[in-house]
PDB file of C-alpha atoms in Angstrom:
ATOM      1  CA  MET A   1      65.713  13.243  68.784  1.00 48.00           C
ATOM      2  CA  SER A   2      67.232  14.282  65.458  1.00 52.00           C
ATOM      3  CA  GLN A   3      65.772  14.043  62.000  1.00 56.00           C
ATOM      4  CA  PRO A   4      66.804  11.028  60.267  1.00 60.00           C
ATOM      5  CA  ASP A   5      69.181  10.914  57.225  1.00 79.00           C
ATOM      6  CA  ASP A   6      66.428   9.136  55.300  1.00 88.00           C
ATOM      7  CA  VAL A   7      65.327  11.879  52.756  1.00 93.00           C
ATOM      8  CA  VAL A   8      62.375   9.601  51.529  1.00 94.00           C
ATOM      9  CA  ALA A   9      61.155   9.182  55.048  1.00 94.00           C
ATOM     10  CA  VAL A  10      61.314  13.085  55.251  1.00 94.00           C
ATOM     11  CA  GLN A  11      59.585  13.619  52.201  1.00 96.00           C
ATOM     12  CA  LEU A  12      56.810  11.318  52.907  1.00 97.00           C
ATOM     13  CA  LEU A  13      56.029  13.129  56.150  1.00 97.00           C
ATOM     14  CA  ALA A  14      56.069  16.511  54.579  1.00 97.00           C
ATOM     15  CA  ILE A  15      53.441  15.223  52.326  1.00 98.00           C
ATOM     16  CA  LEU A  16      51.407  13.846  55.216  1.00 97.00           C
ATOM     17  CA  ASN A  17      51.803  17.208  57.006  1.00 97.00           C
ATOM     18  CA  ASP A  18      50.911  19.140  54.081  1.00 97.00           C
ATOM     19  CA  ALA A  19      47.236  20.280  54.482  1.00 95.00           C
ATOM     20  CA  ASP A  20      47.044  21.315  50.810  1.00 97.00           C
ATOM     21  CA  ALA A  21      48.537  17.916  49.660  1.00 98.00           C
ATOM     22  CA  PRO A  22      45.791  16.043  47.577  1.00 98.00           C
ATOM     23  CA  GLU A  23      44.293  13.114  49.547  1.00 96.00           C
ATOM     24  CA  GLY A  24      45.464  10.631  46.944  1.00 97.00           C
ATOM     25  CA  ASP A  25      49.159  11.734  47.502  1.00 98.00           C
ATOM     26  CA  GLN A  26      48.633  11.660  51.342  1.00 98.00           C
ATOM     27  CA  LEU A  27      47.361   8.013  51.205  1.00 97.00           C
ATOM     28  CA  ASP A  28      50.057   6.775  48.883  1.00 97.00           C
ATOM     29  CA  ALA A  29      52.702   8.327  51.278  1.00 97.00           C
ATOM     30  CA  ALA A  30      50.977   6.682  54.207  1.00 97.00           C
ATOM     31  CA  MET A  31      51.199   3.282  52.472  1.00 96.00           C
ATOM     32  CA  ASP A  32      55.012   3.833  51.913  1.00 97.00           C
ATOM     33  CA  LEU A  33      55.890   4.624  55.661  1.00 97.00           C
ATOM     34  CA  GLU A  34      56.476   1.118  56.617  1.00 96.00           C
ATOM     35  CA  ASP A  35      59.691   1.008  54.647  1.00 95.00           C
ATOM     36  CA  HIS A  36      61.191   3.475  56.954  1.00 95.00           C
ATOM     37  CA  SER A  37      61.971   3.553  60.513  1.00 91.00           C
ATOM     38  CA  GLY A  38      63.729   5.550  63.408  1.00 91.00           C
ATOM     39  CA  ALA A  39      62.506   7.131  66.633  1.00 92.00           C
ATOM     40  CA  TRP A  40      62.063  10.348  65.227  1.00 92.00           C
ATOM     41  CA  PHE A  41      59.999   8.847  62.331  1.00 94.00           C
ATOM     42  CA  GLU A  42      57.776   7.096  64.670  1.00 96.00           C
ATOM     43  CA  GLN A  43      57.069  10.228  66.699  1.00 96.00           C
ATOM     44  CA  GLU A  44      55.946  12.060  63.652  1.00 96.00           C
ATOM     45  CA  ILE A  45      53.508   9.023  62.754  1.00 98.00           C
ATOM     46  CA  PHE A  46      52.341   9.120  66.335  1.00 98.00           C
ATOM     47  CA  LYS A  47      51.625  13.013  65.873  1.00 98.00           C
ATOM     48  CA  ILE A  48      49.695  12.246  62.614  1.00 98.00           C
ATOM     49  CA  LEU A  49      47.557   9.545  64.296  1.00 98.00           C
ATOM     50  CA  ARG A  50      46.662  11.881  67.038  1.00 98.00           C
ATOM     51  CA  ARG A  51      45.878  14.620  64.718  1.00 97.00           C
ATOM     52  CA  GLU A  52      43.565  12.254  62.775  1.00 97.00           C
ATOM     53  CA  GLN A  53      41.974  11.138  66.099  1.00 96.00           C
ATOM     54  CA  PHE A  54      42.805   7.622  65.120  1.00 97.00           C
ATOM     55  CA  GLU A  55      39.827   7.066  62.969  1.00 95.00           C
ATOM     56  CA  SER A  56      40.287   8.417  59.301  1.00 97.00           C
ATOM     57  CA  VAL A  57      41.472   6.452  56.411  1.00 97.00           C
ATOM     58  CA  LEU A  58      44.754   8.187  56.570  1.00 97.00           C
ATOM     59  CA  ALA A  59      45.016   7.185  60.304  1.00 98.00           C
ATOM     60  CA  GLN A  60      44.285   3.645  59.344  1.00 97.00           C
ATOM     61  CA  LEU A  61      47.190   3.412  56.937  1.00 98.00           C
ATOM     62  CA  CYS A  62      49.546   5.104  59.221  1.00 98.00           C
ATOM     63  CA  ALA A  63      48.615   2.680  61.852  1.00 98.00           C
ATOM     64  CA  ALA A  64      49.088  -0.338  59.553  1.00 98.00           C
ATOM     65  CA  ALA A  65      52.398   1.048  58.412  1.00 98.00           C
ATOM     66  CA  LEU A  66      53.495   1.705  62.138  1.00 98.00           C
ATOM     67  CA  ALA A  67      52.603  -1.868  62.937  1.00 98.00           C
ATOM     68  CA  GLY A  68      54.500  -3.141  60.072  1.00 98.00           C
ATOM     69  CA  ILE A  69      57.532  -1.277  61.315  1.00 97.00           C
ATOM     70  CA  TRP A  70      57.047  -2.707  64.702  1.00 97.00           C
ATOM     71  CA  ALA A  71      56.550  -6.302  63.300  1.00 97.00           C
ATOM     72  CA  ARG A  72      59.894  -5.972  61.123  1.00 97.00           C
ATOM     73  CA  GLU A  73      61.787  -4.455  64.063  1.00 96.00           C
ATOM     74  CA  GLY A  74      60.351  -7.169  66.468  1.00 96.00           C
ATOM     75  CA  ARG A  75      59.191  -4.698  69.272  1.00 96.00           C
ATOM     76  CA  ILE A  76      56.014  -2.269  69.749  1.00 96.00           C
ATOM     77  CA  ASP A  77      56.283   1.261  71.496  1.00 96.00           C
ATOM     78  CA  ARG A  78      54.778   0.324  74.962  1.00 95.00           C
ATOM     79  CA  ASP A  79      54.137   3.911  75.717  1.00 96.00           C
ATOM     80  CA  PHE A  80      52.232   4.889  72.673  1.00 97.00           C
ATOM     81  CA  PHE A  81      50.428   1.782  72.231  1.00 97.00           C
ATOM     82  CA  PRO A  82      47.820   2.319  75.054  1.00 97.00           C
ATOM     83  CA  GLU A  83      46.874   5.644  73.245  1.00 97.00           C
ATOM     84  CA  LEU A  84      45.759   3.737  70.094  1.00 97.00           C
ATOM     85  CA  HIS A  85      41.930   3.157  69.621  1.00 96.00           C
ATOM     86  CA  GLY A  86      39.157   2.862  67.196  1.00 96.00           C
ATOM     87  CA  GLN A  87      40.225   2.034  63.643  1.00 95.00           C
ATOM     88  CA  ALA A  88      43.852   2.592  64.145  1.00 97.00           C
ATOM     89  CA  LEU A  89      43.919   0.058  66.974  1.00 97.00           C
ATOM     90  CA  ARG A  90      42.045  -2.479  64.851  1.00 97.00           C
ATOM     91  CA  GLU A  91      44.673  -1.961  62.045  1.00 97.00           C
ATOM     92  CA  VAL A  92      47.502  -2.382  64.336  1.00 97.00           C
ATOM     93  CA  LEU A  93      46.096  -5.550  65.986  1.00 97.00           C
ATOM     94  CA  ALA A  94      45.482  -6.895  62.528  1.00 97.00           C
ATOM     95  CA  VAL A  95      48.989  -6.320  61.134  1.00 97.00           C
ATOM     96  CA  LEU A  96      50.614  -7.663  64.291  1.00 97.00           C
ATOM     97  CA  GLY A  97      48.339 -10.703  64.569  1.00 96.00           C
ATOM     98  CA  ASP A  98      49.284 -11.530  61.061  1.00 97.00           C
ATOM     99  CA  ARG A  99      52.999 -10.802  60.922  1.00 97.00           C
ATOM    100  CA  ALA A 100      54.207 -10.828  64.628  1.00 96.00           C
ATOM    101  CA  PRO A 101      51.552 -12.352  67.117  1.00 95.00           C
ATOM    102  CA  HIS A 102      54.202 -12.800  69.701  1.00 94.00           C
ATOM    103  CA  LEU A 103      54.400  -8.878  70.201  1.00 93.00           C
ATOM    104  CA  HIS A 104      50.967  -8.608  71.423  1.00 83.00           C
ATOM    105  CA  ASP A 105      48.224 -10.989  72.650  1.00 70.00           C
ATOM    106  CA  GLY A 106      45.599  -9.439  70.145  1.00 55.00           C
ATOM    107  CA  SER A 107      43.553  -7.608  72.933  1.00 54.00           C
ATOM    108  CA  PRO A 108      43.154  -3.998  73.445  1.00 52.00           C
ATOM    109  CA  THR A 109      45.302  -2.818  76.652  1.00 47.00           C
TER     110      THR A 109
END
């Protein structure tokens, strides 16, 4: 997968992957993820969720943004979805339940 031409998306991911970035900057970046998309971009969000073990506040925000992308695009990543658990899964289910209930029945896989 090639990196997207979306410079803002690349910058957001750089902040999220910078261990020295202030937490507030990382949380702000996570909240802006939903406005972008692309296969490479989603793979990078998956990496962040795994790194955060699906539980941190950052993971929750990333998961909500990911679900927002899926709701906007009318699909979910069926390969990654089963990995979701904990707070991240609850965030995804809440967003999908609110914005795109047809994409998932609301129960964990």
